[in-house]
Tab-separated table of C-alpha atoms in Angstrom:
chain	number	residue	atom	x	y	z
W	25	MET	CA	117.426	101.511	76.037
W	26	ARG	CA	114.780	99.401	78.053
W	27	ARG	CA	111.848	100.291	79.573
W	28	ARG	CA	111.075	101.596	83.467
W	29	GLN	CA	109.657	98.085	84.304
W	30	ASP	CA	112.815	95.698	82.775
W	31	ARG	CA	114.607	94.530	85.172
W	32	GLN	CA	118.341	93.858	84.935
W	33	ILE	CA	120.912	91.840	86.137
W	34	ILE	CA	122.847	92.842	88.819
W	35	ALA	CA	125.884	90.493	89.781
W	36	SER	CA	128.114	91.509	92.500
W	37	CYS	CA	129.688	90.247	95.373
W	38	HIS	CA	126.925	92.367	97.422
W	39	SER	CA	124.463	90.494	95.521
W	40	GLU	CA	125.729	87.381	97.230
W	41	ILE	CA	125.838	88.466	100.705
W	42	PHE	CA	122.722	90.760	100.595
W	43	ALA	CA	120.570	88.600	98.773
W	44	GLY	CA	122.297	84.851	98.936
W	45	ALA	CA	122.645	84.309	95.197
W	46	PRO	CA	125.268	85.709	92.953
W	47	GLU	CA	122.929	87.726	90.568
W	48	SER	CA	119.973	89.282	91.342
W	49	LEU	CA	117.259	91.498	89.225
W	50	ALA	CA	116.434	95.128	89.574
W	51	SER	CA	113.863	97.588	87.213
W	52	ALA	CA	115.266	99.605	85.108
W	53	LYS	CA	113.529	102.477	87.020
W	54	HIS	CA	115.889	101.687	90.345
W	55	MET	CA	118.817	101.764	88.256
W	56	THR	CA	119.000	105.801	87.270
W	57	TRP	CA	121.432	106.832	90.161
W	58	ARG	CA	123.978	104.576	87.992
W	59	PRO	CA	126.112	106.714	85.835
W	60	GLY	CA	124.979	106.396	82.134
W	61	VAL	CA	121.445	105.465	82.806
W	62	SER	CA	118.890	107.895	82.781
W	63	ILE	CA	115.040	107.981	82.305
W	64	GLY	CA	114.067	109.361	78.622
W	65	THR	CA	110.960	111.253	77.383
W	66	GLY	CA	109.401	111.019	74.126
W	67	GLY	CA	109.960	109.254	70.801
W	68	TRP	CA	108.518	106.019	70.164
W	69	VAL	CA	110.075	102.480	70.873
W	70	SER	CA	109.047	98.893	69.345
W	71	TYR	CA	109.647	96.357	71.144
W	72	GLN	CA	109.608	92.314	71.129
W	73	HIS	CA	108.911	90.314	73.894
W	74	LEU	CA	110.796	86.731	74.294
W	75	LEU	CA	108.497	83.978	75.684
W	76	PHE	CA	109.914	80.913	77.244
W	77	ASP	CA	108.780	78.528	79.328
W	78	ARG	CA	109.730	80.088	82.217
W	79	PRO	CA	111.281	83.417	82.707
W	80	GLU	CA	115.331	83.436	81.231
W	81	ILE	CA	117.845	85.867	81.330
W	82	VAL	CA	118.685	86.729	77.575
W	83	PHE	CA	121.409	89.505	76.188
W	84	ALA	CA	120.464	92.319	74.540
W	85	ASN	CA	122.913	94.948	73.484
W	86	ALA	CA	125.835	93.328	75.610
W	87	ALA	CA	123.166	93.703	78.921
W	88	ALA	CA	121.635	90.719	80.535
W	89	SER	CA	117.693	91.319	81.424
W	90	GLU	CA	115.068	89.178	82.128
W	91	SER	CA	112.715	87.876	79.280
W	92	LEU	CA	108.610	88.310	79.356
W	93	PHE	CA	107.396	87.577	82.884
W	94	LEU	CA	104.244	86.898	82.808
W	95	GLY	CA	103.094	87.370	86.379
W	96	ALA	CA	100.183	88.864	88.464
W	97	LYS	CA	100.910	92.340	87.517
W	98	CYS	CA	102.279	91.903	84.542
W	99	LEU	CA	98.657	90.161	83.124
W	100	ALA	CA	96.502	92.813	85.326
W	101	ALA	CA	98.581	96.035	82.957
W	102	LEU	CA	97.569	94.137	80.023
W	103	THR	CA	95.077	96.856	78.473
W	104	ARG	CA	93.389	93.855	76.428
W	105	ASP	CA	92.799	90.256	77.032
W	106	PRO	CA	96.050	88.334	76.595
W	107	PRO	CA	96.833	86.732	72.706
W	108	ALA	CA	94.707	83.221	72.079
W	109	GLU	CA	98.609	82.343	71.276
W	110	VAL	CA	99.874	83.490	74.885
W	111	MET	CA	96.738	81.573	76.522
W	112	GLN	CA	97.215	78.458	74.068
W	113	LEU	CA	101.169	78.646	75.270
W	114	CYS	CA	100.623	78.789	78.543
W	115	PRO	CA	97.526	77.192	79.371
W	116	ASP	CA	97.824	78.069	83.450
W	117	LEU	CA	97.809	81.376	82.948
W	118	GLN	CA	93.750	80.924	81.442
W	119	ARG	CA	93.349	78.641	84.628
W	120	GLY	CA	94.046	81.894	86.367
W	121	GLN	CA	96.504	79.975	88.289
W	122	GLY	CA	99.134	81.891	90.400
W	123	ARG	CA	102.054	80.764	92.160
W	124	GLY	CA	103.383	77.369	91.762
W	125	ASP	CA	103.604	77.463	88.294
W	126	SER	CA	106.217	78.258	85.856
W	127	HIS	CA	105.303	81.915	84.850
W	128	ALA	CA	104.500	83.478	88.734
W	129	ARG	CA	108.310	83.179	89.107
W	130	THR	CA	110.874	85.597	88.058
W	131	ALA	CA	114.824	84.413	86.759
W	132	ARG	CA	116.164	85.400	89.552
W	133	LEU	CA	115.575	87.406	93.144
W	134	CYS	CA	113.936	90.791	92.526
W	135	ALA	CA	115.780	93.400	94.364
W	136	ASP	CA	113.786	96.702	95.421
W	137	ARG	CA	115.196	100.504	94.629
W	138	PHE	CA	116.779	100.307	98.531
W	139	GLN	CA	118.119	97.113	97.572
W	140	ALA	CA	119.301	97.827	94.349
W	141	ARG	CA	121.483	100.359	95.472
W	142	LEU	CA	123.252	98.452	98.192
W	143	LEU	CA	123.615	95.543	95.535
W	144	ALA	CA	125.154	97.285	92.649
């Protein structure tokens, strides 16, 4: 089970051709056309986010996904201020820095929903 926003690795020869890299990332919500992938409703899920010096690819239940990505959209989506511990670990976020810092770049190139269909 993944959240709709979680990005999964797509590794294929198509990725190399269209994205110029052997692996790309696509949001789980853009992968629902694949067999066995669907959007669930209801229930309760608890998440543990992994924060590294920069976004990394991690494996959970044999699926490769991106670790916590603290880009501008993620920070804007927080319902409250980021925890003090995160700001202490990532002082560039506190200064409001954007592009150029290690947390402003994803672990791989990101495909939109149209590209995700081509790459997989």
